[in-house]
mmCIF file of C-alpha atoms and ligand atoms in Angstrom:
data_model
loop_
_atom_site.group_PDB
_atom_site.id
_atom_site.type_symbol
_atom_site.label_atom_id
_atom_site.label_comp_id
_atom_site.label_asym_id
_atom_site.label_seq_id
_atom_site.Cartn_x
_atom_site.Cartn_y
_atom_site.Cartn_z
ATOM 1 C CA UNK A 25 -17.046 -47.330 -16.956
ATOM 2 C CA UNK A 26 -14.169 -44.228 -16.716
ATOM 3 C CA UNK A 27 -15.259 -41.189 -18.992
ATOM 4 C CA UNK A 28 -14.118 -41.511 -22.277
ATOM 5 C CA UNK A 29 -10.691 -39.611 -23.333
ATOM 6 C CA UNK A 30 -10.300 -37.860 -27.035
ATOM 7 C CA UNK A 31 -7.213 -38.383 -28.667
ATOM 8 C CA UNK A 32 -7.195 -36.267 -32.150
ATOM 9 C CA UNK A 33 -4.662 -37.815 -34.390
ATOM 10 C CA UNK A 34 -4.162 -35.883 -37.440
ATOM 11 C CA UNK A 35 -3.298 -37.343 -41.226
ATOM 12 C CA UNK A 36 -5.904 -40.133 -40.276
ATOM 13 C CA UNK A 37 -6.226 -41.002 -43.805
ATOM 14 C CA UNK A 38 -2.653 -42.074 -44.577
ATOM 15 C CA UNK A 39 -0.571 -45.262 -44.240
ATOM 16 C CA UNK A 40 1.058 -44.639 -40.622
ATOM 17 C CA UNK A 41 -2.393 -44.367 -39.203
ATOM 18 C CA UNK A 42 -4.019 -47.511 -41.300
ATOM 19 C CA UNK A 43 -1.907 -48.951 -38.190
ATOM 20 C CA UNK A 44 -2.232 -46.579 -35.606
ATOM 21 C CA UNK A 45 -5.853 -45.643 -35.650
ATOM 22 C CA UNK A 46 -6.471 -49.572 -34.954
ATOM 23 C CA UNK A 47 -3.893 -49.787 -32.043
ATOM 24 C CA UNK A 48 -5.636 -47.047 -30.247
ATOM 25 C CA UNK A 49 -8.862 -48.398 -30.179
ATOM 26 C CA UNK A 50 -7.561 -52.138 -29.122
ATOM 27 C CA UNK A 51 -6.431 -49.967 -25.821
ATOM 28 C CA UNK A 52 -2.844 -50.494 -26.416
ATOM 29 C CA UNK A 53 -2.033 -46.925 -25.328
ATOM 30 C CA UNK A 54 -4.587 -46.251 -22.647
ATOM 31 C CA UNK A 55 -5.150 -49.631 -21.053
ATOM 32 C CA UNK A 56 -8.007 -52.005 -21.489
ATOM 33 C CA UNK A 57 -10.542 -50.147 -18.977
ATOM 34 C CA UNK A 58 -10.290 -47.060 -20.892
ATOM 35 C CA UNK A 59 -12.517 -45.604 -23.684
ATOM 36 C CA UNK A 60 -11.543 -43.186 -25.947
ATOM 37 C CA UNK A 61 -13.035 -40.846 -28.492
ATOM 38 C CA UNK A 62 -11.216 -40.412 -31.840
ATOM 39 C CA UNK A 63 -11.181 -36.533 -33.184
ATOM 40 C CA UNK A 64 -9.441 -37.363 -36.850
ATOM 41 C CA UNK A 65 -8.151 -34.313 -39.104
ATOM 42 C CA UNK A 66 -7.970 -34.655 -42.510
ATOM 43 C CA UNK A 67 -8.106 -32.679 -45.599
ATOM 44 C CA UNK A 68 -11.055 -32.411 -47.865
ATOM 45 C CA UNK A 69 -9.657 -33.922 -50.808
ATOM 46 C CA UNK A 70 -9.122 -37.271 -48.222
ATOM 47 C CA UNK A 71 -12.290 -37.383 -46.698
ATOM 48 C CA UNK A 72 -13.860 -40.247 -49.166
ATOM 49 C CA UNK A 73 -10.547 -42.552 -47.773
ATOM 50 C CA UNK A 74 -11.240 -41.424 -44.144
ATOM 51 C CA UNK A 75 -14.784 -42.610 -44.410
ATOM 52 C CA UNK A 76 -13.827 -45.918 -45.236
ATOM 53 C CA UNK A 77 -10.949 -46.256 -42.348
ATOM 54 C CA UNK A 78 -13.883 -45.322 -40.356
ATOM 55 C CA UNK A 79 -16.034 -47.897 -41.665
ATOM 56 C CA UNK A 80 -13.363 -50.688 -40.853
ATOM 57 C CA UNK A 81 -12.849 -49.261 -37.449
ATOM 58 C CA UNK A 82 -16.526 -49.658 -36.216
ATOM 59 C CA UNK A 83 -16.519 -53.207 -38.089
ATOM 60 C CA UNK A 84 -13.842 -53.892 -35.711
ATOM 61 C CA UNK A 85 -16.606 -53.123 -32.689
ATOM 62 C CA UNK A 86 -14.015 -52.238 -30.553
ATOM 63 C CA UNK A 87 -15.346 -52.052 -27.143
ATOM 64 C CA UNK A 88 -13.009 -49.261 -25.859
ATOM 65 C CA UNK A 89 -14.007 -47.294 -28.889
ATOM 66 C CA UNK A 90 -16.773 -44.758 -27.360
ATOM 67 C CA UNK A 91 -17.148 -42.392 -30.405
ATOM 68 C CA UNK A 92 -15.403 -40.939 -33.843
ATOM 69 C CA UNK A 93 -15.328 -37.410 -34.981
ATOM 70 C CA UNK A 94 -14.203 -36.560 -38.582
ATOM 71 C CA UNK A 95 -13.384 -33.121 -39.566
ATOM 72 C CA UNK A 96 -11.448 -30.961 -42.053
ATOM 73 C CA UNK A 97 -11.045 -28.135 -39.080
ATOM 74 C CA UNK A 98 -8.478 -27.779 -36.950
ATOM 75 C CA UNK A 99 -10.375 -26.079 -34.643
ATOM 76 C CA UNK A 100 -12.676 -28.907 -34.001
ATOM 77 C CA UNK A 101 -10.368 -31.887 -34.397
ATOM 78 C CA UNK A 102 -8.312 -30.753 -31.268
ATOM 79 C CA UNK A 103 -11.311 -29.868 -28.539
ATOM 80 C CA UNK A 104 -10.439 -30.737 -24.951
ATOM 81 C CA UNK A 105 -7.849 -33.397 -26.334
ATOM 82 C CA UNK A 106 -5.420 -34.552 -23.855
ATOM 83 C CA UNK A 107 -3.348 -36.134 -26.656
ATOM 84 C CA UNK A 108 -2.589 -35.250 -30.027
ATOM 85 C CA UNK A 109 -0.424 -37.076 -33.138
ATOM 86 C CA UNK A 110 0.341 -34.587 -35.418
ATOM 87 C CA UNK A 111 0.977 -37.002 -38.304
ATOM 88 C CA UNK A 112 -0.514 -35.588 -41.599
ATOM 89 C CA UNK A 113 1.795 -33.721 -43.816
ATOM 90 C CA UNK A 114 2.099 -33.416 -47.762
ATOM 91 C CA UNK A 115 4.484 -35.776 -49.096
ATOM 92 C CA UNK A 116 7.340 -34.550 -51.435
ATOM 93 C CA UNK A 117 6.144 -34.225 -54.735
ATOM 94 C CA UNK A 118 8.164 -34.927 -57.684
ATOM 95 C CA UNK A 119 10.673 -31.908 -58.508
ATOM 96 C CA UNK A 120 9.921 -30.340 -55.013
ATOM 97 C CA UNK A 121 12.987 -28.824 -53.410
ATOM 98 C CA UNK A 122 13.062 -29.956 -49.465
ATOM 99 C CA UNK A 123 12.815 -25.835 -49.182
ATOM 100 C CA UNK A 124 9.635 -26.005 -50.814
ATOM 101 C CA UNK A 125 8.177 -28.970 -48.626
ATOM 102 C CA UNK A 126 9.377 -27.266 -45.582
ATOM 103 C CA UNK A 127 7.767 -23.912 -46.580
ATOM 104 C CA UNK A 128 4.222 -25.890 -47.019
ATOM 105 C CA UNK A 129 4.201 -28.311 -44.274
ATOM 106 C CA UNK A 130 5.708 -25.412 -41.908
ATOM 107 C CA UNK A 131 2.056 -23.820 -42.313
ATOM 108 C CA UNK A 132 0.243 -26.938 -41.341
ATOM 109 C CA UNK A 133 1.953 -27.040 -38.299
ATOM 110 C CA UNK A 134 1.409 -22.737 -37.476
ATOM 111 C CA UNK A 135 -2.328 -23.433 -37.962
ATOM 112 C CA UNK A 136 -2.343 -26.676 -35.715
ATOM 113 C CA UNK A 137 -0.531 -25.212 -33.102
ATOM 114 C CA UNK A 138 -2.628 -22.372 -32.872
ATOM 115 C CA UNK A 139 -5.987 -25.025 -32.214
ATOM 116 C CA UNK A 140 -4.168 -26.425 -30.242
ATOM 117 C CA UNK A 141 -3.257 -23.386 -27.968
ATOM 118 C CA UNK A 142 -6.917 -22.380 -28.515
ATOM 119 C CA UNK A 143 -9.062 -25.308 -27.655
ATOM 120 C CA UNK A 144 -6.949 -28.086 -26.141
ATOM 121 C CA UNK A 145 -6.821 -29.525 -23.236
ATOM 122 C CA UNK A 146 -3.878 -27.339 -20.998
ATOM 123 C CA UNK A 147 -2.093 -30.378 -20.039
ATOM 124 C CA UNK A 148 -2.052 -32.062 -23.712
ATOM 125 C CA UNK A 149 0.695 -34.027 -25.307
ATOM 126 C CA UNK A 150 1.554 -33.229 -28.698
ATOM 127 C CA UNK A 151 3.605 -35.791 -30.293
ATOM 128 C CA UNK A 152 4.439 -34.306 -33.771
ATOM 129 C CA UNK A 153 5.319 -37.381 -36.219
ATOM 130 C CA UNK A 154 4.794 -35.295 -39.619
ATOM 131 C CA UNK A 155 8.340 -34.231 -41.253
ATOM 132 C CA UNK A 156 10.307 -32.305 -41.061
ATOM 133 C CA UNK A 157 9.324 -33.505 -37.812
ATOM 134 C CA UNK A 158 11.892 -31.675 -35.142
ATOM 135 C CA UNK A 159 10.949 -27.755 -37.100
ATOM 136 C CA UNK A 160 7.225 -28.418 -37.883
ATOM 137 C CA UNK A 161 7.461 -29.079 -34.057
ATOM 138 C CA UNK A 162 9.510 -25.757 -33.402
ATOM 139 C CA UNK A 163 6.189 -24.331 -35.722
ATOM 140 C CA UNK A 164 3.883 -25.786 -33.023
ATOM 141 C CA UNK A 165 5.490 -24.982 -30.013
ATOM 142 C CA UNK A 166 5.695 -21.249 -31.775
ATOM 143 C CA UNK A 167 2.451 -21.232 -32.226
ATOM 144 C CA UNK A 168 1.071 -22.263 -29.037
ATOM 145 C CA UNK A 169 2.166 -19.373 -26.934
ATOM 146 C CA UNK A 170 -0.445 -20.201 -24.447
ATOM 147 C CA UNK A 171 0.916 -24.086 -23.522
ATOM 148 C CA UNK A 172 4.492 -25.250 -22.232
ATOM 149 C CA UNK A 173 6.996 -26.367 -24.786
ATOM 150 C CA UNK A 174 6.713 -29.461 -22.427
ATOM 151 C CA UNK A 175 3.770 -30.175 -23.841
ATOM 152 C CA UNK A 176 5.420 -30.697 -27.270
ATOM 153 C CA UNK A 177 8.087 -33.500 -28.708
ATOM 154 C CA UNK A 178 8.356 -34.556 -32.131
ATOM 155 C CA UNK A 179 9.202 -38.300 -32.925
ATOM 156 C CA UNK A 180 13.002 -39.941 -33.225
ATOM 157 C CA UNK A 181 11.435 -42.812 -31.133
ATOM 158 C CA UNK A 182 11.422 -44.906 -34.166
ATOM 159 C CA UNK A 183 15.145 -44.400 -34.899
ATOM 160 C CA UNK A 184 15.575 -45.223 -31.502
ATOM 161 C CA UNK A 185 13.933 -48.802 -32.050
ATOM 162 C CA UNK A 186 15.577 -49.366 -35.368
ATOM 163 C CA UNK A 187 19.073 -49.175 -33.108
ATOM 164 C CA UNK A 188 17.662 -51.156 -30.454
ATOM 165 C CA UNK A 189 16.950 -53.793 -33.387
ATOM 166 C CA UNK A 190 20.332 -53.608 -34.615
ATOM 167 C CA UNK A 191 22.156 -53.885 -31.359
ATOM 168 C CA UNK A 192 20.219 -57.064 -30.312
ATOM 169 C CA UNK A 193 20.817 -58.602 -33.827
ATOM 170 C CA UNK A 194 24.210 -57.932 -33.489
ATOM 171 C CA UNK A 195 24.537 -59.513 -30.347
ATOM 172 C CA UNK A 196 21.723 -62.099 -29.817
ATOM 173 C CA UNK A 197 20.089 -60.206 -26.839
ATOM 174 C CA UNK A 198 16.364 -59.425 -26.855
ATOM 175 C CA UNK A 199 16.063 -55.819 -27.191
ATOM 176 C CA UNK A 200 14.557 -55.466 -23.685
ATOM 177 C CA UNK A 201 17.847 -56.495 -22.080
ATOM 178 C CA UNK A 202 19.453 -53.354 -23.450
ATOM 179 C CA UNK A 203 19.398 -49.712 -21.722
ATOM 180 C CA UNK A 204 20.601 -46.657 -22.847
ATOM 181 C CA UNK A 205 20.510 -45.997 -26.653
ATOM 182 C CA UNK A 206 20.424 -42.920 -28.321
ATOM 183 C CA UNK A 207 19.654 -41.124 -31.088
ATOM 184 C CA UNK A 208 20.578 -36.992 -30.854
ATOM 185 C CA UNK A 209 19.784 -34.682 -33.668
ATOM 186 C CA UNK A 210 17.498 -34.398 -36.143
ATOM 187 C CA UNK A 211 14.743 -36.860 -37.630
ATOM 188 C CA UNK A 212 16.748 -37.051 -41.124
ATOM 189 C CA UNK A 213 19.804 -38.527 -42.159
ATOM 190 C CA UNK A 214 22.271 -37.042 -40.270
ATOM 191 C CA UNK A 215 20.951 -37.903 -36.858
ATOM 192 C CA UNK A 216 23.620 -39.682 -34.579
ATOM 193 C CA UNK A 217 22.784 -43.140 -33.500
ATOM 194 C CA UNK A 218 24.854 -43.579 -30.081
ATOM 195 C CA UNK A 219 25.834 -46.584 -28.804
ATOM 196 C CA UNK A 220 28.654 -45.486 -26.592
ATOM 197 C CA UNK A 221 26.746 -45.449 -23.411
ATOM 198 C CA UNK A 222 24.855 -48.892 -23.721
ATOM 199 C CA UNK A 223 24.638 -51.241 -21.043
ATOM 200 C CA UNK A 224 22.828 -54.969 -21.038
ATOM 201 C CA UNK A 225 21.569 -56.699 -18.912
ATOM 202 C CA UNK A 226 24.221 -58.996 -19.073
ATOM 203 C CA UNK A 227 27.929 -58.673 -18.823
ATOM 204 C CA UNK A 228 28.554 -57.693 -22.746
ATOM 205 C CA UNK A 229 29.908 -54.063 -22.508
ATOM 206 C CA UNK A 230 30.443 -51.191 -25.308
ATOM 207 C CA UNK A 231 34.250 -52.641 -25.709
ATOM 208 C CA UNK A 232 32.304 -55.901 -27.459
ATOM 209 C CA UNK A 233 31.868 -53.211 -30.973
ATOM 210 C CA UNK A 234 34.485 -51.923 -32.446
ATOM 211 C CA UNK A 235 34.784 -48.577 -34.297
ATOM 212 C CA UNK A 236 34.430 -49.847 -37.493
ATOM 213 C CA UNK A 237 30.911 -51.774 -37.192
ATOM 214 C CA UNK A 238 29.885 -48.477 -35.163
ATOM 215 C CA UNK A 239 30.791 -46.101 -38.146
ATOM 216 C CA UNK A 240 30.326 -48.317 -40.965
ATOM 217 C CA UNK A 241 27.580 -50.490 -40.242
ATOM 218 C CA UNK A 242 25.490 -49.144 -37.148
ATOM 219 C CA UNK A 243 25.376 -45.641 -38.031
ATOM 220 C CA UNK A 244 24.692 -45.368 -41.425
ATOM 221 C CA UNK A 245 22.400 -48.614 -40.899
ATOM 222 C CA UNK A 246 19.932 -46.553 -38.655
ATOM 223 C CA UNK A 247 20.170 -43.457 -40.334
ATOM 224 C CA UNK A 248 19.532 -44.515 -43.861
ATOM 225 C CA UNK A 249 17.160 -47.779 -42.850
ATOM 226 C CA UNK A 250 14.070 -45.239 -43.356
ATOM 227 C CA UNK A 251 15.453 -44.948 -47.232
ATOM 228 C CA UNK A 252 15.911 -48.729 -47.654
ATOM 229 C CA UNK A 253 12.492 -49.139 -46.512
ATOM 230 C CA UNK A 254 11.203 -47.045 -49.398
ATOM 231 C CA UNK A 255 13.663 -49.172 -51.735
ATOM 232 C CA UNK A 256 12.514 -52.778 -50.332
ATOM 233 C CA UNK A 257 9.174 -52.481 -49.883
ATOM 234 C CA UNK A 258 7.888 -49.448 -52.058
ATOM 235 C CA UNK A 259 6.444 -47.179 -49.968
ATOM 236 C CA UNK A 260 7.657 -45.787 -46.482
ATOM 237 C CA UNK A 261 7.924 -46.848 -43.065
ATOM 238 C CA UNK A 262 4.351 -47.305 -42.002
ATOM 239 C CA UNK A 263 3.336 -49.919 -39.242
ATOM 240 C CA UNK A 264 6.841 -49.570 -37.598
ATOM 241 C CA UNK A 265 6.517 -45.517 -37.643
ATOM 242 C CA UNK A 266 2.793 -46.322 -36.335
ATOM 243 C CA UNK A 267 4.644 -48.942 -33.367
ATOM 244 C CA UNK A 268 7.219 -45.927 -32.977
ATOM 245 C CA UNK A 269 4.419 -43.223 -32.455
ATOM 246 C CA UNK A 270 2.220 -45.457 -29.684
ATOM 247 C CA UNK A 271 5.320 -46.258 -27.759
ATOM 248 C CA UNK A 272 6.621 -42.839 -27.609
ATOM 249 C CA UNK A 273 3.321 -41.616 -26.451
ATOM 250 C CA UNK A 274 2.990 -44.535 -24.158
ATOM 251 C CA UNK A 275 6.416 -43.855 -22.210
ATOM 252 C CA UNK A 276 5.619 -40.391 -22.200
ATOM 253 C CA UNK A 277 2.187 -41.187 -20.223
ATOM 254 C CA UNK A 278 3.553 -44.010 -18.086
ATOM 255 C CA UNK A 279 7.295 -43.196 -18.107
ATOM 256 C CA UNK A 280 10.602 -44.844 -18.495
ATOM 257 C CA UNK A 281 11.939 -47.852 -16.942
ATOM 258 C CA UNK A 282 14.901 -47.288 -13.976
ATOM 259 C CA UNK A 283 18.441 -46.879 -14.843
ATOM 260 C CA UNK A 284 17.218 -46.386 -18.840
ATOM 261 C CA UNK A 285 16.515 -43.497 -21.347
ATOM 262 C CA UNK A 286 14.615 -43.295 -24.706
ATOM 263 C CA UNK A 287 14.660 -40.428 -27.256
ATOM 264 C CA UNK A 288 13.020 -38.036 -28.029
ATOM 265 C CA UNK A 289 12.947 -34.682 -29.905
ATOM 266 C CA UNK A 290 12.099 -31.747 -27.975
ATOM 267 C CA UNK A 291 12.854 -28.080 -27.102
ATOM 268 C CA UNK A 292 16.815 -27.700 -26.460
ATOM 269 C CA UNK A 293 16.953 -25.953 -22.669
ATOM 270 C CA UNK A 294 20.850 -25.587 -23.908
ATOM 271 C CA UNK A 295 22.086 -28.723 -22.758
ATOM 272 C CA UNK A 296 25.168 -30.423 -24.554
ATOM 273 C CA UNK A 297 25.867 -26.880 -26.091
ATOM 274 C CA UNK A 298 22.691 -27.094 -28.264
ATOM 275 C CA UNK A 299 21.242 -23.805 -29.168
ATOM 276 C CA UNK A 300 18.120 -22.618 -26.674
ATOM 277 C CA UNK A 301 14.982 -22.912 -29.750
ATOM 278 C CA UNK A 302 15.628 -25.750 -31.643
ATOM 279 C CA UNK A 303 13.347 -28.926 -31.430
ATOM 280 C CA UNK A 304 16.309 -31.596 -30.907
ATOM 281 C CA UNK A 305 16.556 -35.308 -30.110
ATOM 282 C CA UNK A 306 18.456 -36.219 -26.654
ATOM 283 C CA UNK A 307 18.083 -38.688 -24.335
ATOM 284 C CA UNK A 308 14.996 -38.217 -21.601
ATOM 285 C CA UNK A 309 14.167 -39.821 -19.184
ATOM 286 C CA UNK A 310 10.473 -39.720 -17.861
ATOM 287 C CA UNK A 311 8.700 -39.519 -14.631
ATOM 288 C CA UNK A 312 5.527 -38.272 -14.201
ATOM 289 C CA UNK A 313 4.200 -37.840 -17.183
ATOM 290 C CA UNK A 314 7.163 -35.053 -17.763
ATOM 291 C CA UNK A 315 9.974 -35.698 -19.600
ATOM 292 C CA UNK A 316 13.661 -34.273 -18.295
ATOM 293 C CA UNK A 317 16.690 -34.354 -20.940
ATOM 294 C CA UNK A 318 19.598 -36.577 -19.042
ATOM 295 C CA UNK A 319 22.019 -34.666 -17.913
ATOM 296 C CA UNK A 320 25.723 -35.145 -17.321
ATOM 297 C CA UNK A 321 26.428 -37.879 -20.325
ATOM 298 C CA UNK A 322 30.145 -37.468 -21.905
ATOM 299 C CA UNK A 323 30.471 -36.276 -25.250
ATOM 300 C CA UNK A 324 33.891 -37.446 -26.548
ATOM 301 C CA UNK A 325 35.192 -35.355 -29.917
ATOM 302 C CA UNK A 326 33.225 -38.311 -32.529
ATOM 303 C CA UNK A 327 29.692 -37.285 -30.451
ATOM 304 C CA UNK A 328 30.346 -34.086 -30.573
ATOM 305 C CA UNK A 329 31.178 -34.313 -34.600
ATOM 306 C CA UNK A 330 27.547 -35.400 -35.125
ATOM 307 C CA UNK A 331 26.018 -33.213 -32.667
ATOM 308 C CA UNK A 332 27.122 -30.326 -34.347
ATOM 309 C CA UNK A 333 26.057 -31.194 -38.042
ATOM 310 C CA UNK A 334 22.961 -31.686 -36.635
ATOM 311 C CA UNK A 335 22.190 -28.649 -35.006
ATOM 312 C CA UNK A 336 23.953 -26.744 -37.699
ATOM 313 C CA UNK A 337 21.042 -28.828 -40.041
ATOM 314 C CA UNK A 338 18.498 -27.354 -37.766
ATOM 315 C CA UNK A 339 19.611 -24.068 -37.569
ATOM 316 C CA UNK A 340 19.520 -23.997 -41.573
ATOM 317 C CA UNK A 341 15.519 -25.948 -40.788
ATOM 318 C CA UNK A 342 14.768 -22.702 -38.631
ATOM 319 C CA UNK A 343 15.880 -20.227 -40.769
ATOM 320 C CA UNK A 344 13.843 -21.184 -43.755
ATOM 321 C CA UNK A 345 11.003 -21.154 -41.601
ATOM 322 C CA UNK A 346 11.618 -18.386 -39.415
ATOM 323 C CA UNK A 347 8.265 -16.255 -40.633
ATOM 324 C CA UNK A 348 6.221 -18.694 -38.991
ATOM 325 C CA UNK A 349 8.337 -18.546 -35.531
HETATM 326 P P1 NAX B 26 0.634 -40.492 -46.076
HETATM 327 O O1 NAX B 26 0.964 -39.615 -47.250
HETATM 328 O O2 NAX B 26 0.190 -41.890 -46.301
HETATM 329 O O3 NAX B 26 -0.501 -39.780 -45.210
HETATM 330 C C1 NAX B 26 -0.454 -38.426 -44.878
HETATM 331 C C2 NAX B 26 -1.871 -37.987 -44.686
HETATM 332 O O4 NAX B 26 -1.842 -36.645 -44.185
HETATM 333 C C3 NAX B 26 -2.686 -37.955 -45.984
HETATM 334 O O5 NAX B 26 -3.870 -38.710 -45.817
HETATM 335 C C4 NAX B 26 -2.980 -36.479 -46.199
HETATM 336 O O6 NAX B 26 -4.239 -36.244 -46.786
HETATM 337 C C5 NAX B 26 -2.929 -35.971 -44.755
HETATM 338 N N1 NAX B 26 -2.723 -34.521 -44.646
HETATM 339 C C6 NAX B 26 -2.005 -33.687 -45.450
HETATM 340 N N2 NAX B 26 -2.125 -32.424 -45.037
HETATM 341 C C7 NAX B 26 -2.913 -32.444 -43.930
HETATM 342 C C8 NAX B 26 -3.419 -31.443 -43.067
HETATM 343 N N3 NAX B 26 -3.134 -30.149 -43.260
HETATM 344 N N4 NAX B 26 -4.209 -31.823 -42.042
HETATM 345 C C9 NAX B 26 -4.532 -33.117 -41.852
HETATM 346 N N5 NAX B 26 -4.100 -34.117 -42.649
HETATM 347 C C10 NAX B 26 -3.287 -33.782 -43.675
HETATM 348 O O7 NAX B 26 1.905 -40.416 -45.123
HETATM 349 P P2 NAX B 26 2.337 -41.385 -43.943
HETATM 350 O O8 NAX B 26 3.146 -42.479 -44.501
HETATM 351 O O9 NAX B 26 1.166 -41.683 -43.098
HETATM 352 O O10 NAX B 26 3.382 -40.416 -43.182
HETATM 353 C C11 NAX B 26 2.953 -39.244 -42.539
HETATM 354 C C12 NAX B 26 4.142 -38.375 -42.164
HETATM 355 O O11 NAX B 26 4.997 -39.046 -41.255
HETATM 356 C C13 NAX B 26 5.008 -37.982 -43.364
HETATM 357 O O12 NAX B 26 5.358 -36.616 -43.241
HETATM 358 C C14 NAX B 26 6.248 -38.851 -43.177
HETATM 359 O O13 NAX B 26 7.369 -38.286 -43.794
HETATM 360 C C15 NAX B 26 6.336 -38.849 -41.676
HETATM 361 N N6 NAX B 26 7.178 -39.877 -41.051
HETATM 362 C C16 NAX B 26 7.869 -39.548 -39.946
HETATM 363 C C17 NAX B 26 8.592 -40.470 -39.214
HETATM 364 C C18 NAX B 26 9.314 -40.081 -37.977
HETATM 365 O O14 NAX B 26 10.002 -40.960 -37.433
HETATM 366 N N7 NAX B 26 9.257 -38.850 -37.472
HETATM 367 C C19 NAX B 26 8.692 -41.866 -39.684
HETATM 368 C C20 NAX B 26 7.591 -42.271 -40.599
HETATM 369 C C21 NAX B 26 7.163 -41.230 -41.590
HETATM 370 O O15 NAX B 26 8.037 -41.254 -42.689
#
């Protein structure tokens, strides 16, 4: 049997990880040889919930599941981990500006980052789920002076399968037979699903979508589907932002596939004119275990439209924030 490997995952008591918690243990990130120890952060006031996730996790009798640790600290929740899904963050309450919930979920993410540069493993992956997702990453990475930025991302991978979704509805192909989607920008709603660089497997090309259904019905589809998800079913994205979070995490580990990309939100090294310090969503490719933003891709005036609302969103993000920095 392989030594077991501790994965804290943070928020443990909330809806995304009613999903993920169980997917972890099943193996489905790690393989089905591996065991893994569970270090779950929560707050006090959640605790009473958290016991009874736990409960239904060992009634599961998972055999890959070696151990659970439950703990209010920070400090203790991110020991030796070599992964870490930074996924508890307060919701916004009624009246709350989105100032105010980026002023109080900013700290969270100081005081996280700072365990994390104290006690975790040097080599950790931080994937940071919790929104504002792309600045309470920034926070982290801030915070962690100690660790690589590469050791940080924060999580657009679920925009990235809601395009995926509607590019194989649109054209009957199973989403595994398309490469190279995008989404740049921001986790809100002004992130830029990009389609202009997909290829398929078979011989449909881009010219097969016209502008309109790009602008009119793909865009605004993926940017606003987290929003009609809240409408539909009541409450927010849940099992498919738990789906999004293990399959980030697992390309990340095992890497992408040749000739694609996926995307993901992390430090800006400059590329496509996007300012050095801001946590922002490109294409990577991964190889590894480290990811590299794709280089070289051709940003035509529309792109670049969207590119630049986004960072100028993030630059507004940073500044309200910029005590914690
Ligand atoms: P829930 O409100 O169900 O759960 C959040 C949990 O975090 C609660 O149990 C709460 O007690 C806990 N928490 C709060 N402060 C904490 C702290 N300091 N330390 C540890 N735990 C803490 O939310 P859920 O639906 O699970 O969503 C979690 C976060 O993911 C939210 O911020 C949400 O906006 C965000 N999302 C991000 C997505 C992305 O693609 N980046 C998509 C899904 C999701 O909306």
């Amino acid at each position: 049997m392989k030594n077991p490997i501790p994965i804290a995952v943070t928020g443990a008591a909330g809806q995304i990880n009613y999903s993920l918690l169980f997917r972890l243990s099943a193996g489905e990130l790690l393989g089905p040889d591996q065991p893994i120890i569970l270090r779950l952060l929560e707050i006090p006031a959640a605790m009473g919930n958290l016991q009874g996730v736990v409960m239904e996790l060992r009634d599961c009798a998972f055999p890959l599941l070696h151990d659970i640790v439950i703990t209010d600290d920070p400090k203790v929740a991110f020991i030796d981990v070599e992964y870490a899904f930074l996924i508890g963050a307060k919701p916004r309450g009624p009246g709350m500006l989105r100032s105010d919930l980026l002023e109080q979920n900013a700290e969270i993410f100081a005081v996280q980052g700072q365990a994390i540069n104290a006690v975790a493993s040097r080599q950790v992956k931080v994937l940071v789920t919790g929104n504002p997702s792309n600045t309470n990453a920034l926070i982290a990475i801030n915070n962690a002076p100690d660790l690589p930025s590469h050791c940080f991302a924060a999580m657009t991978m679920l925009d990235h399968t809601r395009a995926l979704s509607q590019l194989a509805e649109k054209t009957g192909y199973n989403p595994q037979d398309i490469y190279r989607v995008c989404i740049w920008g921001n986790h809100s709603c002004s992130q830029y699903p990009d389609l202009r660089h997909v290829r398929f497997t078979q011989a449909l090309s881009i010219e097969h979508f016209d502008a309109d259904w790009n602008l009119n019905v793909f865009i605004p589809t993926v940017q606003y589907r987290g929003t009609e998800i809240i409408k539909t079913r009541g409450q927010s994205s849940a099992a498919s932002a738990a789906n999004a979070a293990l399959l980030h995490m697992k390309t990340w580990i095992e890497g992408t596939r040749d000739h694609d990309w996926v995307s993901m939100a992390v430090l800006s090294d400059g590329s496509y004119g996007i300012d050095e310090g801001l946590v922002f969503s490109f294409p990577v490719q991964v190889v590894g275990g480290q990811f590299q933003i794709v280089q070289g891709i051709a940003i035509d005036e529309f792109s670049r439209e969207y590119l630049d609302r986004n960072q100028a969103e993030l630059r507004e993000e940073r500044q309200a924030i910029k005590h914690l920095l």
